[in-house]
């Protein structure tokens, strides 16, 4: 074991604060990474405050991790000390079920192990995430980070990037298609960038007229104010694919009605309350309403390579770690364009 520093919550009510803890030394198949940057995801806030239930305290959040390899196990050949490396939302899976064998570890039947707040059999404790100085991860779940991209801005790709890339890739979005993206936040801005890079004609749906210029800068060809019935009606039955990133209650039928026959709407935002789907919204044109999680390890690497080829990163604001609670408050107000990233050099050193 070796000593790490980090930031942790000790209860649902306690703000995150400095925390010293032990990590396992790398085993034969493990990689140790010194963390340089860690993105801030809504999931971090939900978990730290136990809003989804089941939080294991102390909780060290963070699953958008970019750093450099410091040690590798004897059986590791794909990485060496000094390499750039990344870790996303999962650090283990059963590796045996159909999903795992097909490279879809995110759909592991027994369930994947989260980068934080999951069981860690090697220690008998639970996993601690990227708001920390180092992390040790099985090499299968470690990703190669492209050298040509801004490292801080790469970090959110490991959650927000793959969450939007995976459905675009799975449903075969390609040049010439008309693709809608609902919402321009941490997920939505990545959806716009990626769909545009795939050659699609991208339409951004937003309730905020003030976001039009930014949406066009990110790659949207059109911006539709979703509160305008006339503007929505003008888009009727013209979309091949719609990516819905909104995590608040909204009228999903208004967007299903914009799909062509056999078009697909994929939900990646997770509203607190169930969405009410009118059966005729899908029956009438044999439309598809689906959902998608993150991607598997191979697909996440593919996404990173795609982003390297096209020069895509997340739009970020870098913060020191002692500003994390302020960042959480601003995140709840959507006061960030479009993801916070912690500079881990700001982490207090071990005494």
Coordinates of C-alpha atoms in Angstrom, one line a residue:
X1 CA 0.0 0.0 0.0
X2 CA 1.1 3.6 -0.5
X3 CA -0.3 6.9 0.7
X4 CA -2.4 9.2 -1.5
X5 CA -3.9 12.6 -0.9
X6 CA -7.3 13.6 -2.2
X7 CA -10.6 15.4 -1.5
X8 CA -13.5 13.4 0.0
X9 CA -17.0 13.8 1.4
X10 CA -17.5 12.0 4.7
X11 CA -21.3 12.3 4.8
X12 CA -24.1 13.6 2.6
X13 CA -24.0 16.9 4.4
X14 CA -20.3 17.4 4.6
X15 CA -18.4 19.5 2.0
X16 CA -15.5 17.9 0.3
X17 CA -12.3 18.4 2.2
X18 CA -8.7 17.2 2.2
X19 CA -8.3 13.4 2.8
X20 CA -5.4 11.1 3.1
X21 CA -5.8 7.4 2.3
X22 CA -4.0 4.2 1.2
X23 CA -4.1 2.7 -2.3
X24 CA -2.9 -0.7 -3.3
X25 CA 0.5 -1.1 -4.9
X26 CA 0.2 -2.2 -8.6
X27 CA -0.3 -5.9 -9.1
X28 CA 0.9 -7.8 -12.1
X29 CA -1.8 -6.4 -14.5
X30 CA -2.2 -3.0 -12.8
X31 CA -1.0 0.5 -13.8
X32 CA -0.4 3.4 -11.4
X33 CA -1.1 6.8 -12.7
X34 CA -0.2 10.2 -11.3
X35 CA -3.3 12.3 -11.9
X36 CA -2.8 15.6 -13.7
X37 CA -6.4 16.6 -14.3
X38 CA -9.8 15.3 -13.3
X39 CA -13.1 16.5 -14.8
X40 CA -16.1 17.3 -12.7
X41 CA -19.3 15.4 -13.6
X42 CA -22.9 15.8 -12.2
X43 CA -22.5 12.2 -11.1
X44 CA -19.8 13.4 -8.7
X45 CA -22.2 15.8 -7.0
X46 CA -25.1 13.3 -6.9
X47 CA -22.9 10.6 -5.3
X48 CA -21.0 12.9 -2.8
X49 CA -24.4 14.1 -1.5
X50 CA -26.0 10.6 -1.6
X51 CA -28.8 11.9 -3.9
X52 CA -29.0 8.5 -5.7
X53 CA -28.6 6.5 -2.4
X54 CA -25.9 3.9 -1.6
X55 CA -22.9 6.2 -1.3
X56 CA -20.0 4.6 0.5
X57 CA -18.2 7.1 2.8
X58 CA -15.6 8.5 2.7
X59 CA -16.3 9.2 -0.9
X60 CA -13.6 10.4 -3.3
X61 CA -15.4 11.3 -6.6
X62 CA -14.0 11.7 -10.1
X63 CA -14.1 9.5 -13.2
X64 CA -12.7 11.8 -15.9
X65 CA -9.0 11.2 -15.2
X66 CA -5.9 12.1 -17.2
X67 CA -2.4 11.6 -16.0
X68 CA 1.0 10.0 -16.5
X69 CA 2.0 6.4 -15.8
X70 CA 4.3 6.1 -12.8
X71 CA 4.5 2.3 -12.4
X72 CA 3.3 -0.8 -14.3
X73 CA 2.8 -4.4 -13.3
X74 CA 5.0 -7.2 -14.6
X75 CA 2.3 -8.4 -17.1
X76 CA 1.6 -5.0 -18.6
X77 CA 3.1 -4.4 -22.1
X78 CA 0.8 -1.7 -23.5
X79 CA 2.0 1.1 -21.2
X80 CA 5.2 2.2 -19.7
X81 CA 6.3 4.8 -17.1
X82 CA 5.9 8.3 -18.5
X83 CA 3.1 7.5 -20.9
X84 CA -0.1 9.6 -20.9
X85 CA -3.0 7.6 -19.7
X86 CA -6.7 8.0 -18.9
X87 CA -9.4 6.4 -16.8
X88 CA -13.1 6.8 -17.3
X89 CA -16.2 5.7 -15.5
X90 CA -15.3 2.0 -14.8
X91 CA -12.2 0.2 -13.5
X92 CA -13.5 -3.5 -13.6
X93 CA -16.1 -5.8 -14.9
X94 CA -16.7 -9.5 -14.9
X95 CA -14.9 -9.9 -18.2
X96 CA -16.9 -13.1 -18.8
X97 CA -20.5 -12.2 -19.7
X98 CA -21.7 -11.7 -23.3
X99 CA -21.5 -8.0 -23.0
X100 CA -17.9 -8.0 -21.7
X101 CA -16.8 -10.5 -24.3
X102 CA -18.2 -8.2 -27.0
X103 CA -16.3 -5.2 -25.7
X104 CA -19.4 -3.7 -24.1
X105 CA -18.1 -3.7 -20.5
X106 CA -20.5 -0.8 -19.6
X107 CA -23.4 -3.3 -19.9
X108 CA -21.7 -6.0 -17.9
X109 CA -24.5 -8.3 -16.7
X110 CA -23.3 -8.5 -13.0
X111 CA -22.5 -4.8 -13.3
X112 CA -19.2 -2.9 -13.9
X113 CA -17.2 -1.5 -11.0
X114 CA -17.3 2.3 -10.9
X115 CA -14.1 4.3 -10.7
X116 CA -15.4 5.5 -7.3
X117 CA -18.0 4.2 -4.9
X118 CA -17.6 0.6 -6.1
X119 CA -16.3 -2.6 -4.5
X120 CA -12.5 -3.1 -4.6
X121 CA -11.8 -6.8 -4.0
X122 CA -8.0 -6.3 -3.8
X123 CA -8.4 -4.2 -0.6
X124 CA -11.8 -5.3 0.7
X125 CA -12.8 -1.6 0.7
X126 CA -14.4 0.6 -2.0
X127 CA -12.9 2.5 -5.0
X128 CA -11.7 6.0 -4.6
X129 CA -11.8 8.2 -7.7
X130 CA -9.9 10.9 -9.4
X131 CA -10.0 13.8 -7.0
X132 CA -6.7 12.4 -5.7
X133 CA -3.0 12.4 -6.4
X134 CA -2.8 8.8 -7.9
X135 CA -4.9 5.9 -8.9
X136 CA -4.2 2.2 -9.5
X137 CA -6.3 0.5 -12.2
X138 CA -6.2 -2.8 -14.1
X139 CA -4.5 -2.1 -17.4
X140 CA -7.6 -3.4 -19.4
X141 CA -9.4 -0.3 -18.2
X142 CA -6.7 2.3 -18.9
X143 CA -6.8 4.4 -22.1
X144 CA -4.1 5.9 -24.2
X145 CA -4.4 9.7 -24.3
X146 CA -3.5 11.4 -27.5
X147 CA -0.4 13.6 -27.3
X148 CA -1.7 16.4 -29.6
X149 CA -4.7 17.5 -27.5
X150 CA -4.9 19.8 -24.5
X151 CA -4.7 17.4 -21.5
X152 CA -7.1 19.3 -19.3
X153 CA -9.7 19.5 -22.0
X154 CA -9.4 15.8 -22.8
X155 CA -10.5 14.8 -19.3
X156 CA -14.3 15.3 -19.8
X157 CA -14.1 13.2 -23.0
X158 CA -13.8 10.2 -20.7
X159 CA -17.4 10.6 -19.6
X160 CA -19.2 13.4 -21.5
X161 CA -17.4 12.6 -24.7
X162 CA -18.0 8.8 -24.7
X163 CA -21.6 9.2 -23.5
X164 CA -22.4 11.2 -26.7
X165 CA -20.0 9.4 -29.1
X166 CA -21.3 5.9 -28.3
X167 CA -24.9 6.4 -29.5
X168 CA -23.8 8.5 -32.5
X169 CA -21.5 5.6 -33.4
X170 CA -23.9 2.8 -32.6
X171 CA -26.7 4.2 -34.7
X172 CA -24.4 4.9 -37.6
X173 CA -24.6 8.7 -37.8
X174 CA -22.9 9.7 -41.0
X175 CA -22.3 12.6 -43.4
X176 CA -25.5 14.0 -45.0
X177 CA -27.8 13.0 -42.1
X178 CA -29.9 15.5 -40.2
X179 CA -29.1 15.1 -36.5
X180 CA -30.7 16.9 -33.6
X181 CA -29.1 17.6 -30.2
X182 CA -31.4 18.6 -27.4
X183 CA -29.7 20.8 -24.7
X184 CA -26.4 22.6 -24.8
X185 CA -24.6 21.6 -21.6
X186 CA -21.8 19.4 -20.7
X187 CA -23.2 16.5 -22.8
X188 CA -24.9 18.6 -25.4
X189 CA -21.9 20.6 -26.5
X190 CA -20.0 17.4 -27.0
X191 CA -22.8 15.9 -29.0
X192 CA -22.8 19.0 -31.3
X193 CA -19.0 18.8 -31.8
X194 CA -19.0 15.1 -32.5
X195 CA -22.0 14.9 -34.8
X196 CA -20.6 17.8 -36.8
X197 CA -17.2 16.1 -37.1
X198 CA -19.1 13.0 -38.4
X199 CA -20.4 15.1 -41.2
X200 CA -24.0 15.5 -40.1
X201 CA -26.2 18.5 -40.5
X202 CA -26.6 19.4 -36.8
X203 CA -29.6 21.2 -35.3
X204 CA -29.4 22.3 -31.7
X205 CA -32.6 22.5 -29.6
X206 CA -32.5 24.9 -26.7
X207 CA -34.9 26.9 -24.5
X208 CA -32.3 29.7 -24.4
X209 CA -32.1 32.1 -27.3
X210 CA -28.7 33.4 -25.9
X211 CA -27.1 30.0 -26.7
X212 CA -27.5 30.4 -30.5
X213 CA -24.1 31.9 -31.2
X214 CA -22.2 29.4 -29.1
X215 CA -24.1 26.5 -30.7
X216 CA -23.1 27.6 -34.1
X217 CA -19.5 28.1 -33.0
X218 CA -19.5 24.5 -31.8
X219 CA -20.8 23.1 -35.1
X220 CA -24.6 23.5 -35.2
X221 CA -25.9 24.5 -38.6
X222 CA -29.3 25.5 -37.2
X223 CA -30.6 26.4 -33.7
X224 CA -34.2 25.9 -32.8
X225 CA -35.8 27.5 -29.7
X226 CA -37.9 24.6 -28.4
X227 CA -40.4 26.9 -26.7
X228 CA -41.4 28.3 -30.1
X229 CA -44.2 26.0 -31.5
X230 CA -43.8 27.4 -35.0
X231 CA -40.1 26.7 -35.1
X232 CA -40.7 23.2 -33.8
X233 CA -43.4 22.5 -36.3
X234 CA -41.2 23.6 -39.2
X235 CA -38.8 20.7 -38.3
X236 CA -41.4 18.0 -38.3
X237 CA -40.5 14.6 -39.6
X238 CA -37.1 15.6 -41.0
X239 CA -34.6 14.1 -38.6
X240 CA -32.7 10.8 -39.0
X241 CA -31.4 10.9 -35.4
X242 CA -31.9 12.9 -32.2
X243 CA -29.6 12.9 -29.2
X244 CA -31.5 14.1 -26.1
X245 CA -29.1 15.2 -23.3
X246 CA -31.6 17.0 -21.1
X247 CA -31.7 15.7 -17.5
X248 CA -34.8 17.7 -16.5
X249 CA -38.5 16.9 -17.1
X250 CA -39.5 17.8 -20.7
X251 CA -42.0 16.8 -23.4
X252 CA -40.2 13.9 -25.2
X253 CA -43.1 13.6 -27.6
X254 CA -42.3 17.0 -29.1
X255 CA -39.0 15.6 -30.2
X256 CA -40.2 12.1 -31.3
X257 CA -42.6 13.9 -33.7
X258 CA -39.6 15.4 -35.4
X259 CA -38.2 12.1 -36.5
X260 CA -38.6 10.6 -40.0
X261 CA -40.1 7.2 -40.5
X262 CA -37.9 4.7 -38.6
X263 CA -35.8 7.6 -37.1
X264 CA -34.3 7.2 -33.7
X265 CA -34.2 9.3 -30.6
X266 CA -31.7 8.3 -27.9
X267 CA -31.9 9.5 -24.4
X268 CA -28.6 10.1 -22.5
X269 CA -29.8 12.7 -20.1
X270 CA -31.5 11.2 -17.0
X271 CA -34.5 13.1 -15.7
X272 CA -35.5 12.5 -12.1
X273 CA -39.1 11.7 -13.1
X274 CA -40.1 9.2 -15.8
X275 CA -40.8 10.7 -19.2
X276 CA -44.3 10.2 -20.5
X277 CA -44.1 8.7 -24.0
X278 CA -47.3 8.8 -26.1
X279 CA -47.5 5.4 -27.9
X280 CA -48.6 7.1 -31.1
X281 CA -45.4 9.1 -31.1
X282 CA -43.5 5.9 -32.0
X283 CA -46.3 3.8 -33.6
X284 CA -47.2 6.3 -36.3
X285 CA -43.9 6.3 -38.1
X286 CA -42.3 3.1 -36.7
X287 CA -39.9 5.4 -34.7
X288 CA -37.4 4.2 -32.2
X289 CA -37.0 5.6 -28.6
X290 CA -33.8 4.2 -27.0
X291 CA -31.2 4.9 -24.4
X292 CA -27.5 4.7 -24.1
X293 CA -24.9 4.6 -21.3
X294 CA -21.1 5.3 -21.7
X295 CA -19.1 3.1 -24.1
X296 CA -16.9 0.1 -23.7
X297 CA -13.1 0.4 -23.4
X298 CA -12.4 -0.3 -27.1
X299 CA -15.0 2.3 -28.2
X300 CA -13.7 4.8 -25.7
X301 CA -10.3 4.5 -27.2
X302 CA -11.8 4.8 -30.6
X303 CA -13.5 8.0 -29.5
X304 CA -10.2 9.5 -28.2
X305 CA -8.5 8.6 -31.4
X306 CA -11.4 10.2 -33.4
X307 CA -11.1 13.4 -31.3
X308 CA -7.3 13.5 -31.8
X309 CA -7.9 13.2 -35.6
X310 CA -10.5 16.0 -35.6
X311 CA -9.0 18.2 -32.9
X312 CA -11.9 17.8 -30.6
X313 CA -11.8 18.5 -26.9
X314 CA -14.3 19.7 -24.3
X315 CA -14.8 23.4 -23.6
X316 CA -13.6 23.7 -20.0
X317 CA -13.0 26.0 -17.0
X318 CA -10.0 24.9 -14.9
X319 CA -10.3 25.2 -11.1
X320 CA -8.1 24.5 -8.1
X321 CA -9.5 21.6 -6.0
X322 CA -10.3 23.9 -3.1
X323 CA -13.0 25.5 -5.3
X324 CA -14.9 22.2 -5.8
X325 CA -17.9 23.1 -3.7
X326 CA -18.2 26.5 -5.5
X327 CA -18.0 24.6 -8.8
X328 CA -20.8 22.3 -7.6
X329 CA -23.0 25.3 -6.8
X330 CA -22.3 26.8 -10.2
X331 CA -22.9 23.5 -11.9
X332 CA -26.3 23.3 -10.4
X333 CA -27.1 26.7 -11.9
X334 CA -25.6 25.7 -15.3
X335 CA -23.0 28.4 -14.8
X336 CA -20.2 26.8 -16.7
X337 CA -19.2 26.5 -20.4
X338 CA -19.2 23.6 -20.4
X339 CA -17.3 21.4 -17.9
X340 CA -15.2 22.1 -14.9
X341 CA -11.8 20.4 -14.7
X342 CA -9.6 20.2 -11.6
X343 CA -5.9 21.0 -11.9
X344 CA -4.6 18.3 -9.6
X345 CA -1.4 20.3 -9.1
X346 CA -3.5 22.3 -6.6
X347 CA -4.0 19.3 -4.4
X348 CA -2.3 19.7 -1.0
X349 CA 0.7 17.4 -0.6
X350 CA 0.8 14.7 2.0
X351 CA 2.3 15.9 5.4

